PDB file of C-alpha atoms in Angstrom:
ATOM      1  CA  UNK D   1      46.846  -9.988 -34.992  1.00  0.00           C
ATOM      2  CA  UNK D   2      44.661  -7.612 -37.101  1.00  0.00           C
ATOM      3  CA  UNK D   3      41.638  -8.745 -36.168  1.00  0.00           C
ATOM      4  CA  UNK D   4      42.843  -8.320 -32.507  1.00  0.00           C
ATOM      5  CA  UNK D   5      40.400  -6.026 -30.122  1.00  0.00           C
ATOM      6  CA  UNK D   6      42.746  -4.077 -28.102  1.00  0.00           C
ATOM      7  CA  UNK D   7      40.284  -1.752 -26.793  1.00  0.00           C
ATOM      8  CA  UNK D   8      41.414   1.497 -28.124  1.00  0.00           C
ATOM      9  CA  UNK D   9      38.089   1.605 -30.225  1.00  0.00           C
ATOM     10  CA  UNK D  10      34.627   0.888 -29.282  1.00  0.00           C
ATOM     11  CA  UNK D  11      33.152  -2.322 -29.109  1.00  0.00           C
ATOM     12  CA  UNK D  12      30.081  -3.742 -30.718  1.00  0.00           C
ATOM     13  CA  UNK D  13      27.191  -1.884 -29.309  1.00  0.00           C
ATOM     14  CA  UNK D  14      24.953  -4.389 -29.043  1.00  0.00           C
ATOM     15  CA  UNK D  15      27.188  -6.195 -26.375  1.00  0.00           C
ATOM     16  CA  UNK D  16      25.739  -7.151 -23.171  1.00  0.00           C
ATOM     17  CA  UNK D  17      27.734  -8.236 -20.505  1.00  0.00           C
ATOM     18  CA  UNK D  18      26.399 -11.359 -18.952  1.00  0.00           C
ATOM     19  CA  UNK D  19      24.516 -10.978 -15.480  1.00  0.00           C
ATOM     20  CA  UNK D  20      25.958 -14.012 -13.358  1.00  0.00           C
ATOM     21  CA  UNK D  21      24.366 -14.544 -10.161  1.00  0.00           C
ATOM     22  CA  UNK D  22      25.825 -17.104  -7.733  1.00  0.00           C
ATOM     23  CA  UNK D  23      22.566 -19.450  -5.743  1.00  0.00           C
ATOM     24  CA  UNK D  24      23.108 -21.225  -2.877  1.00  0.00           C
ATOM     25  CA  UNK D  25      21.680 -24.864  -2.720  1.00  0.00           C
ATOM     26  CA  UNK D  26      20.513 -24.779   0.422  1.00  0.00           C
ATOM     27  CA  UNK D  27      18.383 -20.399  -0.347  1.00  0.00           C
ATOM     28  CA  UNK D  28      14.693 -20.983  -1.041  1.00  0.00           C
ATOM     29  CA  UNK D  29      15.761 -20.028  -4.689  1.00  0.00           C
ATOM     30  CA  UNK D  30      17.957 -22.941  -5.029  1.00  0.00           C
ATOM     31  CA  UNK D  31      15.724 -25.415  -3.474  1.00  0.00           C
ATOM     32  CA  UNK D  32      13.141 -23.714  -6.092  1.00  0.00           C
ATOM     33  CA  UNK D  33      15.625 -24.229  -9.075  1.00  0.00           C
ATOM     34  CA  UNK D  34      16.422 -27.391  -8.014  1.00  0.00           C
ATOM     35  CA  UNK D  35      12.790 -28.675  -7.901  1.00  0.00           C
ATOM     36  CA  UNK D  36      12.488 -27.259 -11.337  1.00  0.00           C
ATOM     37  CA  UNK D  37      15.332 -28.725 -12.665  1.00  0.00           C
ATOM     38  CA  UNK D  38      14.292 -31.990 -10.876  1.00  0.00           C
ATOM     39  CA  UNK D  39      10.943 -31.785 -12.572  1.00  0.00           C
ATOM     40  CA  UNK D  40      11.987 -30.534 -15.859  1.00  0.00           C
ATOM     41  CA  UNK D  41      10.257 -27.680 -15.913  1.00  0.00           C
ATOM     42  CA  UNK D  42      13.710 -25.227 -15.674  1.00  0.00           C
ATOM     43  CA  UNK D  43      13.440 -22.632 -18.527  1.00  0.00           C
ATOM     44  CA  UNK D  44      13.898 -19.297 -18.830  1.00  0.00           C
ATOM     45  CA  UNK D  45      10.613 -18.386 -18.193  1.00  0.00           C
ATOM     46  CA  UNK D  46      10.294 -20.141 -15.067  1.00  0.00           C
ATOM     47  CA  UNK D  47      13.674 -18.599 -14.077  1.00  0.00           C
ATOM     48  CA  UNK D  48      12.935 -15.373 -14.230  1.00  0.00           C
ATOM     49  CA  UNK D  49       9.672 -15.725 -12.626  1.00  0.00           C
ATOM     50  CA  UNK D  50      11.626 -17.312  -9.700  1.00  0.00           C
ATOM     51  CA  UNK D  51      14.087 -14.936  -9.526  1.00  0.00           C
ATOM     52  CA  UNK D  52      11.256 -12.429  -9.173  1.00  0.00           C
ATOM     53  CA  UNK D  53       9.664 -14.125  -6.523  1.00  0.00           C
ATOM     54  CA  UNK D  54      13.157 -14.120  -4.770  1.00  0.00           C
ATOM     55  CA  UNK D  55      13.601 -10.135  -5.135  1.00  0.00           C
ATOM     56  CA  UNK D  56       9.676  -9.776  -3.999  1.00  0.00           C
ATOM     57  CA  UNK D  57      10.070 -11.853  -0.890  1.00  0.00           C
ATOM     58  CA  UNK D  58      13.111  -9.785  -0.114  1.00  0.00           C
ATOM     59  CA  UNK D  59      11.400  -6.411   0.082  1.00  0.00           C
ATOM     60  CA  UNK D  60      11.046  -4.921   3.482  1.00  0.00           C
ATOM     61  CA  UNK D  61       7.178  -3.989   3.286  1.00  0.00           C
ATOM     62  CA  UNK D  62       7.426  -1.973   6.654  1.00  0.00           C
ATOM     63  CA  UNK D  63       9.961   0.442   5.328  1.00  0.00           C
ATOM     64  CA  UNK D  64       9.047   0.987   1.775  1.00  0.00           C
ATOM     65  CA  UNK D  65       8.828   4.390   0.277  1.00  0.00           C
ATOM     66  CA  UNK D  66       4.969   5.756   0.397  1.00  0.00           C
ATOM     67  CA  UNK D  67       6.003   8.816  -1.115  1.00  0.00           C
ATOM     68  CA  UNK D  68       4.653   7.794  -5.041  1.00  0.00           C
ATOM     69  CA  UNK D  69       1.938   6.897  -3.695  1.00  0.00           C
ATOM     70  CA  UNK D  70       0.989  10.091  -1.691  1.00  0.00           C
ATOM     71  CA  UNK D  71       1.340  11.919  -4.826  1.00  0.00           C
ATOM     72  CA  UNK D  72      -1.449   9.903  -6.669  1.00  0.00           C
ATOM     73  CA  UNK D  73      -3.764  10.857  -3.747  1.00  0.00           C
ATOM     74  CA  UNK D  74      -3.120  14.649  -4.888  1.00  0.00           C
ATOM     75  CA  UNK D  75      -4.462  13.665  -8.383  1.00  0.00           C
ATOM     76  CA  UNK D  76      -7.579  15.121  -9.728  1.00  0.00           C
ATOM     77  CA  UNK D  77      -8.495  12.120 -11.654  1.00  0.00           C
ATOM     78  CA  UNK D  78     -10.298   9.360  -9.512  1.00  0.00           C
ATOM     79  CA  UNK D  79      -8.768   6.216 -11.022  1.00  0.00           C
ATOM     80  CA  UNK D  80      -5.055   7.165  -9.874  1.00  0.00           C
ATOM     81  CA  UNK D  81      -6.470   8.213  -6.436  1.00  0.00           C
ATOM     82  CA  UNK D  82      -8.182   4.978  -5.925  1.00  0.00           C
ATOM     83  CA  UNK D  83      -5.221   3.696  -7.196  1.00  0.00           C
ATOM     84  CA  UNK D  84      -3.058   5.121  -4.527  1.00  0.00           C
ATOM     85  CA  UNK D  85      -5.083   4.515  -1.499  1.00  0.00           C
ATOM     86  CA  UNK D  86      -5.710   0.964  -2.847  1.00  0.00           C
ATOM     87  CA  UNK D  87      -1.676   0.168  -2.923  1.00  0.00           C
ATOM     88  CA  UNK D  88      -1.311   2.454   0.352  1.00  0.00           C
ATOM     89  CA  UNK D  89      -3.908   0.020   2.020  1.00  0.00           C
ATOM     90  CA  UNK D  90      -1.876  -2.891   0.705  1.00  0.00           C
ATOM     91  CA  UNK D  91       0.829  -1.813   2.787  1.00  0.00           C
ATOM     92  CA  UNK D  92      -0.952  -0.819   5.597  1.00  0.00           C
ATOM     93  CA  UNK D  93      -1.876  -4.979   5.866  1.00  0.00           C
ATOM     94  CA  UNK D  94       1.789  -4.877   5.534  1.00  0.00           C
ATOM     95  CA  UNK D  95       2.564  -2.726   8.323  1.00  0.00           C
ATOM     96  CA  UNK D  96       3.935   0.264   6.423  1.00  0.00           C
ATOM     97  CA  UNK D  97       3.324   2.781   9.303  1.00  0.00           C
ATOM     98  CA  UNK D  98       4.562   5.572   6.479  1.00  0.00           C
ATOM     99  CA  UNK D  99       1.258   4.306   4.446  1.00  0.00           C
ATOM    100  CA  UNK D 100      -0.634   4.676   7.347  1.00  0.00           C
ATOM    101  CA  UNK D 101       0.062   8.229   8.217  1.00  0.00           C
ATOM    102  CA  UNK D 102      -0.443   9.218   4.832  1.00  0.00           C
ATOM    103  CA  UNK D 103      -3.827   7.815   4.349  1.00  0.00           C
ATOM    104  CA  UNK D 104      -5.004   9.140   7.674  1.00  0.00           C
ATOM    105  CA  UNK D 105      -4.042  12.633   6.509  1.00  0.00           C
ATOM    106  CA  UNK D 106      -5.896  12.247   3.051  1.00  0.00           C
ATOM    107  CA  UNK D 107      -8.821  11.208   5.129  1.00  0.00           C
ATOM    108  CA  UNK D 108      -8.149  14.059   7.360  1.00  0.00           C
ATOM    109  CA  UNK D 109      -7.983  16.747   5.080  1.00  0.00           C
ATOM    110  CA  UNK D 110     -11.151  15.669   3.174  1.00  0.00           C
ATOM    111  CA  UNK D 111     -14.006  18.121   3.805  1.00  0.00           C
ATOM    112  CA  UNK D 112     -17.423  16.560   5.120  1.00  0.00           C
ATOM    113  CA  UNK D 113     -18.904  14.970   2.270  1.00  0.00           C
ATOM    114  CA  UNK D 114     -21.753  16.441   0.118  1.00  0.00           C
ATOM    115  CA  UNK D 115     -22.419  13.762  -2.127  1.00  0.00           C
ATOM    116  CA  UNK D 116     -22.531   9.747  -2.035  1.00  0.00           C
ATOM    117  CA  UNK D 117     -19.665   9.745  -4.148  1.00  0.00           C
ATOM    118  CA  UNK D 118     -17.775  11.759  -1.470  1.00  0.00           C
ATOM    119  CA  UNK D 119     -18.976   9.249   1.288  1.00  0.00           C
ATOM    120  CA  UNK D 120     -18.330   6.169  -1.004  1.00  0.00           C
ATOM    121  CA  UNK D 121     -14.567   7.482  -0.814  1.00  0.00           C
ATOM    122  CA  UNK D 122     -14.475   8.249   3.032  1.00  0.00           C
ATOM    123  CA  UNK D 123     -15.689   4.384   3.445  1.00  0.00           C
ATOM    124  CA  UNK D 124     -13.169   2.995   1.204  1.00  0.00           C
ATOM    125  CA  UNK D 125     -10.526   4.785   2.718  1.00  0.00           C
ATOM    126  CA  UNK D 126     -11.740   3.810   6.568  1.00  0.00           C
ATOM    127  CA  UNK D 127     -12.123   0.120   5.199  1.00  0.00           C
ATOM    128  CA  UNK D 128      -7.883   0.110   4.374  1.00  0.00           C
ATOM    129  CA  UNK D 129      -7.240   1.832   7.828  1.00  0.00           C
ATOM    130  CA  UNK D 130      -9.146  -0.819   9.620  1.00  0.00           C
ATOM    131  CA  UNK D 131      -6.400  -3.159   8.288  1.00  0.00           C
ATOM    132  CA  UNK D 132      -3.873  -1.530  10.667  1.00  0.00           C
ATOM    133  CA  UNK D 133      -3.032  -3.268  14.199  1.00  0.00           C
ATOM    134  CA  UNK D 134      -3.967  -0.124  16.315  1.00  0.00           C
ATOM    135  CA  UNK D 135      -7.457   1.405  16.144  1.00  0.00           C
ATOM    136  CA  UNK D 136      -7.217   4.049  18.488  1.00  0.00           C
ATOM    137  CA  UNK D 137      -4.963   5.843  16.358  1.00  0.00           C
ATOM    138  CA  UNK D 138      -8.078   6.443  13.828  1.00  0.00           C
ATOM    139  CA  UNK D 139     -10.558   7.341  16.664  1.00  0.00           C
ATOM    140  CA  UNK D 140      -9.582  10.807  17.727  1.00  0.00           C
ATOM    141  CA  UNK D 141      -9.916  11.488  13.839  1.00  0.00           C
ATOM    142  CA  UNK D 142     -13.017   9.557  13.732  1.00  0.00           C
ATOM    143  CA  UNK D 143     -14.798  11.592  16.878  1.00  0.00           C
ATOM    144  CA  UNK D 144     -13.845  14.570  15.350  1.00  0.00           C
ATOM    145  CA  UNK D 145     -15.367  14.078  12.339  1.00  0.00           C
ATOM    146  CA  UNK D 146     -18.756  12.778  14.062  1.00  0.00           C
ATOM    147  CA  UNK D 147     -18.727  17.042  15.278  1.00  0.00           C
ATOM    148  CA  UNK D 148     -18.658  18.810  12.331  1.00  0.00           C
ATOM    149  CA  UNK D 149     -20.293  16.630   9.832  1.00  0.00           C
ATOM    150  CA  UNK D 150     -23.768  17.439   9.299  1.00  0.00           C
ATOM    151  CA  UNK D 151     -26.310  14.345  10.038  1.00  0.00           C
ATOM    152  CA  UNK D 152     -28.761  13.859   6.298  1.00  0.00           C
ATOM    153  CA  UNK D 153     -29.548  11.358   4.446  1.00  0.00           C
ATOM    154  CA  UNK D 154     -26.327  11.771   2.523  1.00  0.00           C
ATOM    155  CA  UNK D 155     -23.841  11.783   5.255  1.00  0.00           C
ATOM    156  CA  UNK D 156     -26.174   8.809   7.299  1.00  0.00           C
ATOM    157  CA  UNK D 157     -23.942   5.701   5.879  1.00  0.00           C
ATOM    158  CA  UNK D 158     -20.576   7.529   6.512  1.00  0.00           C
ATOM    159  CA  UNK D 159     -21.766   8.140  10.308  1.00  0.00           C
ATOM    160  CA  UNK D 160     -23.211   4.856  10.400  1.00  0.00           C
ATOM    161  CA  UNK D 161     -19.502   3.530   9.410  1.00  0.00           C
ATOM    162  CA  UNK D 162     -17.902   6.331  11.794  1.00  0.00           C
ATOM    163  CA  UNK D 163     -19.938   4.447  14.488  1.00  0.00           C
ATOM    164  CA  UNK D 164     -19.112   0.876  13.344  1.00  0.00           C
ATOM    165  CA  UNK D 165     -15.824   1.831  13.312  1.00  0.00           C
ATOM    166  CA  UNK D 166     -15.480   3.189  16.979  1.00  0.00           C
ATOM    167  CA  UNK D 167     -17.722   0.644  18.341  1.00  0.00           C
ATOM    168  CA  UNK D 168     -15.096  -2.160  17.866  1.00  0.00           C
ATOM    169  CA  UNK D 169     -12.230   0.883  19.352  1.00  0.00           C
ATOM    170  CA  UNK D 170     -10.976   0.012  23.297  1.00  0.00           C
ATOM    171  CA  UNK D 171     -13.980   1.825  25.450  1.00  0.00           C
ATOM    172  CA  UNK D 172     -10.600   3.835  27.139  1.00  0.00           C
ATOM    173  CA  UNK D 173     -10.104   5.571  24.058  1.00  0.00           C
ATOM    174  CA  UNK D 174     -13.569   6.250  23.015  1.00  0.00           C
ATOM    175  CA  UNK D 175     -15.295   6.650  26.197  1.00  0.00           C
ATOM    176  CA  UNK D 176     -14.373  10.220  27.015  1.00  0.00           C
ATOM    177  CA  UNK D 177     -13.881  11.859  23.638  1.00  0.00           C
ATOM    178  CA  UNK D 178     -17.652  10.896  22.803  1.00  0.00           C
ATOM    179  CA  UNK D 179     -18.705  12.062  26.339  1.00  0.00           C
ATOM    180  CA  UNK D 180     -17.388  15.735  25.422  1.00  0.00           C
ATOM    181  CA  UNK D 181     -18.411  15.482  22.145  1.00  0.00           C
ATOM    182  CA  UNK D 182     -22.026  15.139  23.501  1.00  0.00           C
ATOM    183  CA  UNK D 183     -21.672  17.615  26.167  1.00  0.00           C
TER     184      UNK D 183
END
């Protein structure tokens, strides 16, 4: 009776509750435990990491949050930018259409590049918006930016790409912005 806990006092505070999670047979993750358990290979290493596959495969790709990821593009060091518009292009193969508004902005609000470096980073940035499923949404940006760029032996591989780019757009959506843009 003394040693009783009634719960008037705190309890130990190293107690965890236990995390029980109830599997159906027949979910990929039971078939997966089962084949594990099957094959002796259930531990809880290779439990967690299935669990974790579960939770991955359960993510909605097209509707996840961008928004951490448009911050790193604001950054003024280069590795978290190019970390950014790498995982922004990772959801653009997704289809995150949030992802790919963001990254056509960035690209957008770029200036015309100066250096090689500049162009290196207008490339890589086309190269993850080529992923997406509708090209003419880039090509109105892309004429655009054949305009007011300035044609040197810098700028040569970025129009070269600009070009590349458009040339595999619908001729409907390219044929009369380029016409004006020559006139």
């Amino acid at each position: 009776e003394r040693k009783k806990f009634t719960g008037d006092r705190p309890g130990c505070p190293d107690f965890e509750e236990s995390e029980i999670i109830e599997i159906d047979d027949d979910s990929p993750l039971g078939r997966e435990l089962g084949h594990l358990a099957e094959s002796g290979d259930l531990a809880p290493e290779t439990l967690e990491h299935a669990i974790f596959k579960e939770r991955i495969s359960q993510i909605d790709w097209k509707t996840f949050p961008v928004d951490q990821y448009a911050k790193q593009l604001e950054s003024k060091r280069s590795r978290e930018r190019d970390e950014g518009i790498t995982s922004l292009g990772a959801m653009i193969v997704l289809g995150n259409t949030a992802a790919f508004r963001v990254l056509l902005r960035f690209l957008s609000s770029l200036p015309p590049p100066k250096t090689i470096k500049e162009v290196h980073l207008k490339k890589d940035i086309l190269r993850h918006l080529d992923r997406w499923k509708d090209r003419a949404a880039v090509a109105p940006f892309l004429v655009e930016e054949l305009g007011r760029i300035p044609s040197n032996n810098t700028t040569r591989q970025w129009i070269s790409e600009i070009l590349r780019y458009l040339e595999r757009c619908p001729m409907h959506v390219i044929k009369d912005p380029l016409r004006r843009m020559l006139a």
